[in-house]
Amino acid sequence: MSMPNTASGDTTPQILSILRFLYLGLSLGLSLFPGHLSAQGPTIGTTTYLDSDLQSTSPRALVRDPALIQRIESTPVPQGREFMIQGDQPLQYKIFNLSDPPKLLLLLTNARLSPMVQPMLLETNDIGGMFPSQTDQGDVRVEIGLKNTLSHDIIADGNRLRLTVLASSGPTPRQPEIHGMEAVVESLKTTLMLQGTGPGPTPKVFQLHDPPRLVMDLTGYKGPAVSRTERFSSPEIESASLMANDHKSRLTVTLKGPDIRHELVTRRGLPALVFTQPPQPADTAATLPSRIEAINFEREGDLAVLRITTTSRKTGLQIGRVDTNLRLTLANILLPQHLVRRMDVTRFASPIQTIDTFAKNSDVQMVIRLSDPGAQHEIIETPREVLVRVRPVKAVELDKKEQKAVYTGKKISMDFKDINIHNALKLIADVSQLNIILADSVTGTLSMRLIDVPWDQALDLILAAKGLDKEVQGNVIRIAPMVEIQASAEAKRKTLTSQEQLEPFVTELIPVSFANAQDIATLLKEGVNNEQRGTRILSEGGAISIDARTSTLIIKDIARNIAIIRDLVAKLDKPTSQVLIEARVVEINRSMQKDLGISWGSSYTPDVGDNTNLTSATMVNLGIPSSSGILNLNLGTLSPLLDLDIELSALEATGKAKTISSPRVLTMDNQQASITQGENIPYNAESESGGTTVAFIEASLKLNVTPHVTPNGFIALKVSVSNNSIGSGGSPPPINTKEVTTQALVRNNETIVLGGIFTKGQTDDNTAVPGLHQIPVIGEFLFKNDRKSISQSELLIFITPRIVPSGAS
């Protein structure tokens, strides 16, 4: 072989040939021995491209959007435990098997983690848990904690990764066992759950016809020694049979129709079946897709209220809760893109921290993260609205103290079929040590299965099942049909009325100091809850008159009723809270907002055309205002450490601020206070006689504030702002009207700031050389200078509500 001539000193072709040869050899070695790479380092999942693809594809075309990790599920398998990672596109990964401490580290490159994916605590013989997280480099890190070093297997299946952690060679695991079943019947579905120990392999489910049945084969599960069949009162299923042999158990469910739908789920670590009715035919209007229109967060005292507005009267709502995560699923409903977001409401000091809203298939899911696991929630469905009300733990504990315990009896267990109701009630009498008297009309039998239930709750359930009611007198309980109990109560009421008719009437004057006498009289006439006479306070023949001049109630009734009315009036006749509204209207250079410590926040679901933002006290400073909306109003709070009077005085001294007005208005609770600042613009108008007269039109800044003092000392403000300015041209001159209404919840003596009202000013400045500027032609250009300067200022409105104590001057 002849050596190439290198006399010229150019060795570049030789170096490139050597590097190309090494690259081809390395690539051939990696393709022939892929196992050596995973033995020395991480296993890498990549995408292979052909040479033709590389030649025809630019580097930019290979860059893809980050994959969304939608969910991670854990399932026991015979080899160990499988983790299924679901993405919205094929996933690229690297996996490391670490030994100190033992764990598997799965790195999903160029991916982002859905907020729905949460850590799992498993605590099995080999695995402690799974912990996903998002890295700053744009990758998703999944750590699986092991109790000892284990081997693994990973398979890419479309948009999924299946990672199997192989179980260690230890003692033979306990065989899963099925020994019973139960059905939970709800309004929209029936869930058939198995009773036993698990987990076990995933069962096979198939359907039979004529009659319609559903069969679930539980291979590897030990079943009952004797076959069991149970019937259920469900609109979806009729009965279920459970039988077993040495190798597997079989569950056969008889359906109430061939169109009944089913879904295989897991409940309490065992397979379960959820049955639902087929969709009912609907008219054209009803078949239009439902849509969520708005998601609003509100605070009502201690309650946090999430208001979901929809276009459908029926949302198919499903609710689930785990610790501090409350999950809502609205079936078959559309979610607009602008509502796919996370709402952070931690700064409102409510039981709700964050609200995540996103679409999943044809459903909408909402995850509400609570600040305390003890907080209680309730769901209220109204036409076209779903209300989620969350009450903090302190309010819950207070309510529990105020309410009497409903069921405090000793717990009993009763499992009978067709037991005579007399015998069932006799058992309760023996346990409660009370005397029970039964009416002659109490007959019949009933079947029940109650395990560890308080005896008083068991009694109420038995009475409700047979249409009975009870009347308690000391240690004696009288039981009779509900109609007889109601008739007895009505007879007692008539007896009481007869006794009242025999008592003499007296007349008494009750002065009303603070409340409206007419309102109290109306309340007394319509009735307030009274246990002895139902909802009536006045006896028959009693009357109430009003002396409007002295605000006095004239009561004519029996003495016993007048005492009740006098006590009720004393509780209602309380002074109404007063609120001092102090406002300052200041024109200020926009750059001086930071000197005042004004903080602005973000908005939640503004209406179309309304750019009002609801904020807290520690958000970022305001940027450039948006051009959309009516008024571009922003609502913020002022730092409580700031002395507003001193700061405004300092800014006025430097010419950077100008206080236009600083009115104070004292108003009653729930009464509107109005403040107006502006001018009347004169213009020439035609009089009735045909001549010309001068008329005026108002162009002003109006501020209307309606305060409401809440029981916990906060002040709810309803603020209405309108800024009317004169337009150009015309007689009368046009008025540019801008108006917005918003609400805010503030503490006593806290200052809120309303901004976003901008004004422009123009200054004409002319400078000239005396005498020379009058020279024709050249004087206008050489010896005269015209300058126009345009300045922009912002009108800030500071509102400080103060609760005036009773008796304060």
PDB file of C-alpha atoms in Angstrom, residues 440-571:
ATOM      1  CA  ASP A 440    -102.181  -1.776  67.483  1.00  0.00           C
ATOM      2  CA  SER A 441    -101.621  -0.733  63.856  1.00  0.00           C
ATOM      3  CA  VAL A 442     -97.866  -1.526  64.022  1.00  0.00           C
ATOM      4  CA  THR A 443     -97.613  -4.863  62.185  1.00  0.00           C
ATOM      5  CA  GLY A 444     -95.575  -6.605  59.519  1.00  0.00           C
ATOM      6  CA  THR A 445     -92.112  -8.057  58.970  1.00  0.00           C
ATOM      7  CA  LEU A 446     -88.844  -6.722  57.567  1.00  0.00           C
ATOM      8  CA  SER A 447     -85.408  -7.920  56.525  1.00  0.00           C
ATOM      9  CA  MET A 448     -82.278  -6.045  57.575  1.00  0.00           C
ATOM     10  CA  ARG A 449     -78.552  -6.356  58.038  1.00  0.00           C
ATOM     11  CA  LEU A 450     -77.082  -3.779  60.425  1.00  0.00           C
ATOM     12  CA  ILE A 451     -73.531  -4.217  61.747  1.00  0.00           C
ATOM     13  CA  ASP A 452     -72.180  -2.037  64.594  1.00  0.00           C
ATOM     14  CA  VAL A 453     -74.936   0.591  64.367  1.00  0.00           C
ATOM     15  CA  PRO A 454     -76.081   2.736  67.352  1.00  0.00           C
ATOM     16  CA  TRP A 455     -79.400   1.442  68.626  1.00  0.00           C
ATOM     17  CA  ASP A 456     -81.103   4.846  68.217  1.00  0.00           C
ATOM     18  CA  GLN A 457     -79.989   4.991  64.585  1.00  0.00           C
ATOM     19  CA  ALA A 458     -81.208   1.424  64.038  1.00  0.00           C
ATOM     20  CA  LEU A 459     -84.560   2.442  65.535  1.00  0.00           C
ATOM     21  CA  ASP A 460     -84.904   5.394  63.146  1.00  0.00           C
ATOM     22  CA  LEU A 461     -84.030   3.196  60.167  1.00  0.00           C
ATOM     23  CA  ILE A 462     -86.627   0.580  61.127  1.00  0.00           C
ATOM     24  CA  LEU A 463     -89.310   3.226  61.636  1.00  0.00           C
ATOM     25  CA  ALA A 464     -88.521   4.887  58.308  1.00  0.00           C
ATOM     26  CA  ALA A 465     -88.676   1.546  56.478  1.00  0.00           C
ATOM     27  CA  LYS A 466     -92.190   0.825  57.820  1.00  0.00           C
ATOM     28  CA  GLY A 467     -93.609   4.377  57.681  1.00  0.00           C
ATOM     29  CA  LEU A 468     -93.669   4.750  61.470  1.00  0.00           C
ATOM     30  CA  ASP A 469     -92.763   7.559  63.831  1.00  0.00           C
ATOM     31  CA  LYS A 470     -91.945   7.865  67.526  1.00  0.00           C
ATOM     32  CA  GLU A 471     -92.858  10.120  70.431  1.00  0.00           C
ATOM     33  CA  VAL A 472     -90.494  10.235  73.424  1.00  0.00           C
ATOM     34  CA  GLN A 473     -91.737  11.023  76.926  1.00  0.00           C
ATOM     35  CA  GLY A 474     -89.083  10.468  79.588  1.00  0.00           C
ATOM     36  CA  ASN A 475     -87.917   6.853  79.376  1.00  0.00           C
ATOM     37  CA  VAL A 476     -90.948   5.756  77.357  1.00  0.00           C
ATOM     38  CA  ILE A 477     -91.028   5.640  73.531  1.00  0.00           C
ATOM     39  CA  ARG A 478     -94.422   5.493  71.862  1.00  0.00           C
ATOM     40  CA  ILE A 479     -94.340   4.059  68.324  1.00  0.00           C
ATOM     41  CA  ALA A 480     -97.236   4.401  65.892  1.00  0.00           C
ATOM     42  CA  PRO A 481     -97.800   5.062  62.185  1.00  0.00           C
ATOM     43  CA  MET A 482     -96.698   8.529  61.121  1.00  0.00           C
ATOM     44  CA  VAL A 483    -100.293   9.565  60.429  1.00  0.00           C
ATOM     45  CA  GLU A 484    -101.348   8.767  63.994  1.00  0.00           C
ATOM     46  CA  ILE A 485     -98.389  10.667  65.493  1.00  0.00           C
ATOM     47  CA  GLN A 486     -99.240  13.715  63.365  1.00  0.00           C
ATOM     48  CA  ALA A 487    -102.895  13.491  64.341  1.00  0.00           C
ATOM     49  CA  SER A 488    -101.915  13.359  68.015  1.00  0.00           C
ATOM     50  CA  ALA A 489     -99.717  16.450  67.631  1.00  0.00           C
ATOM     51  CA  GLU A 490    -102.559  18.292  65.885  1.00  0.00           C
ATOM     52  CA  ALA A 491    -104.929  17.401  68.713  1.00  0.00           C
ATOM     53  CA  LYS A 492    -102.457  18.788  71.263  1.00  0.00           C
ATOM     54  CA  ARG A 493    -102.158  21.996  69.239  1.00  0.00           C
ATOM     55  CA  LYS A 494    -105.921  22.425  69.177  1.00  0.00           C
ATOM     56  CA  THR A 495    -106.032  21.854  72.924  1.00  0.00           C
ATOM     57  CA  LEU A 496    -103.384  24.542  73.443  1.00  0.00           C
ATOM     58  CA  THR A 497    -105.332  26.893  71.190  1.00  0.00           C
ATOM     59  CA  SER A 498    -108.484  26.306  73.236  1.00  0.00           C
ATOM     60  CA  GLN A 499    -106.592  27.102  76.427  1.00  0.00           C
ATOM     61  CA  GLU A 500    -105.262  30.332  74.867  1.00  0.00           C
ATOM     62  CA  GLN A 501    -108.784  31.385  73.919  1.00  0.00           C
ATOM     63  CA  LEU A 502    -109.796  31.216  77.576  1.00  0.00           C
ATOM     64  CA  GLU A 503    -106.962  33.511  78.746  1.00  0.00           C
ATOM     65  CA  PRO A 504    -107.616  37.280  78.930  1.00  0.00           C
ATOM     66  CA  PHE A 505    -105.978  39.649  76.422  1.00  0.00           C
ATOM     67  CA  VAL A 506    -103.667  42.443  77.549  1.00  0.00           C
ATOM     68  CA  THR A 507    -102.187  45.368  75.614  1.00  0.00           C
ATOM     69  CA  GLU A 508     -98.537  46.444  75.809  1.00  0.00           C
ATOM     70  CA  LEU A 509     -96.455  49.127  74.090  1.00  0.00           C
ATOM     71  CA  ILE A 510     -92.984  48.056  72.929  1.00  0.00           C
ATOM     72  CA  PRO A 511     -90.767  50.893  71.605  1.00  0.00           C
ATOM     73  CA  VAL A 512     -88.414  50.200  68.699  1.00  0.00           C
ATOM     74  CA  SER A 513     -85.200  52.241  68.813  1.00  0.00           C
ATOM     75  CA  PHE A 514     -83.005  51.100  65.950  1.00  0.00           C
ATOM     76  CA  ALA A 515     -84.886  48.718  63.670  1.00  0.00           C
ATOM     77  CA  ASN A 516     -87.831  49.540  61.436  1.00  0.00           C
ATOM     78  CA  ALA A 517     -91.056  49.022  63.351  1.00  0.00           C
ATOM     79  CA  GLN A 518     -92.956  48.027  60.202  1.00  0.00           C
ATOM     80  CA  ASP A 519     -90.393  45.313  59.395  1.00  0.00           C
ATOM     81  CA  ILE A 520     -90.596  43.831  62.881  1.00  0.00           C
ATOM     82  CA  ALA A 521     -94.395  43.901  62.814  1.00  0.00           C
ATOM     83  CA  THR A 522     -94.414  42.079  59.464  1.00  0.00           C
ATOM     84  CA  LEU A 523     -92.051  39.461  60.861  1.00  0.00           C
ATOM     85  CA  LEU A 524     -94.248  38.887  63.904  1.00  0.00           C
ATOM     86  CA  LYS A 525     -97.397  38.632  61.803  1.00  0.00           C
ATOM     87  CA  GLU A 526     -95.917  36.146  59.338  1.00  0.00           C
ATOM     88  CA  GLY A 527     -94.574  34.042  62.187  1.00  0.00           C
ATOM     89  CA  VAL A 528     -91.292  32.773  63.538  1.00  0.00           C
ATOM     90  CA  ASN A 529     -90.521  29.225  64.594  1.00  0.00           C
ATOM     91  CA  ASN A 530     -92.257  28.367  67.837  1.00  0.00           C
ATOM     92  CA  GLU A 531     -92.251  24.747  68.933  1.00  0.00           C
ATOM     93  CA  GLN A 532     -95.502  24.970  70.875  1.00  0.00           C
ATOM     94  CA  ARG A 533     -97.619  26.546  68.075  1.00  0.00           C
ATOM     95  CA  GLY A 534     -95.813  25.582  64.916  1.00  0.00           C
ATOM     96  CA  THR A 535     -94.747  28.744  63.094  1.00  0.00           C
ATOM     97  CA  ARG A 536     -97.262  31.139  64.665  1.00  0.00           C
ATOM     98  CA  ILE A 537     -96.426  33.616  67.460  1.00  0.00           C
ATOM     99  CA  LEU A 538     -99.648  35.521  67.930  1.00  0.00           C
ATOM    100  CA  SER A 539    -102.565  33.594  69.269  1.00  0.00           C
ATOM    101  CA  GLU A 540    -105.885  33.608  67.473  1.00  0.00           C
ATOM    102  CA  GLY A 541    -107.403  37.024  68.086  1.00  0.00           C
ATOM    103  CA  GLY A 542    -104.031  38.647  68.792  1.00  0.00           C
ATOM    104  CA  ALA A 543    -103.116  41.819  66.883  1.00  0.00           C
ATOM    105  CA  ILE A 544    -100.174  44.149  66.233  1.00  0.00           C
ATOM    106  CA  SER A 545    -100.452  47.867  65.453  1.00  0.00           C
ATOM    107  CA  ILE A 546     -97.766  50.440  64.719  1.00  0.00           C
ATOM    108  CA  ASP A 547     -97.412  54.050  65.858  1.00  0.00           C
ATOM    109  CA  ALA A 548     -95.134  55.406  63.098  1.00  0.00           C
ATOM    110  CA  ARG A 549     -94.625  58.787  64.858  1.00  0.00           C
ATOM    111  CA  THR A 550     -92.974  57.253  67.946  1.00  0.00           C
ATOM    112  CA  SER A 551     -91.860  53.975  66.282  1.00  0.00           C
ATOM    113  CA  THR A 552     -93.778  51.894  68.799  1.00  0.00           C
ATOM    114  CA  LEU A 553     -95.398  48.459  68.511  1.00  0.00           C
ATOM    115  CA  ILE A 554     -98.843  48.092  70.075  1.00  0.00           C
ATOM    116  CA  ILE A 555     -99.310  44.407  70.970  1.00  0.00           C
ATOM    117  CA  LYS A 556    -102.642  42.872  71.972  1.00  0.00           C
ATOM    118  CA  ASP A 557    -102.367  39.234  73.041  1.00  0.00           C
ATOM    119  CA  ILE A 558    -102.286  36.931  76.048  1.00  0.00           C
ATOM    120  CA  ALA A 559     -99.575  37.643  78.621  1.00  0.00           C
ATOM    121  CA  ARG A 560     -97.542  34.532  77.780  1.00  0.00           C
ATOM    122  CA  ASN A 561     -97.253  35.503  74.110  1.00  0.00           C
ATOM    123  CA  ILE A 562     -96.410  39.129  74.886  1.00  0.00           C
ATOM    124  CA  ALA A 563     -93.434  37.965  76.966  1.00  0.00           C
ATOM    125  CA  ILE A 564     -92.185  35.965  73.984  1.00  0.00           C
ATOM    126  CA  ILE A 565     -92.664  38.931  71.619  1.00  0.00           C
ATOM    127  CA  ARG A 566     -90.902  41.324  74.021  1.00  0.00           C
ATOM    128  CA  ASP A 567     -87.865  39.036  74.163  1.00  0.00           C
ATOM    129  CA  LEU A 568     -87.809  38.632  70.366  1.00  0.00           C
ATOM    130  CA  VAL A 569     -88.018  42.411  69.760  1.00  0.00           C
ATOM    131  CA  ALA A 570     -85.130  42.986  72.186  1.00  0.00           C
ATOM    132  CA  LYS A 571     -82.981  40.617  70.123  1.00  0.00           C
TER     133      LYS A 571
END
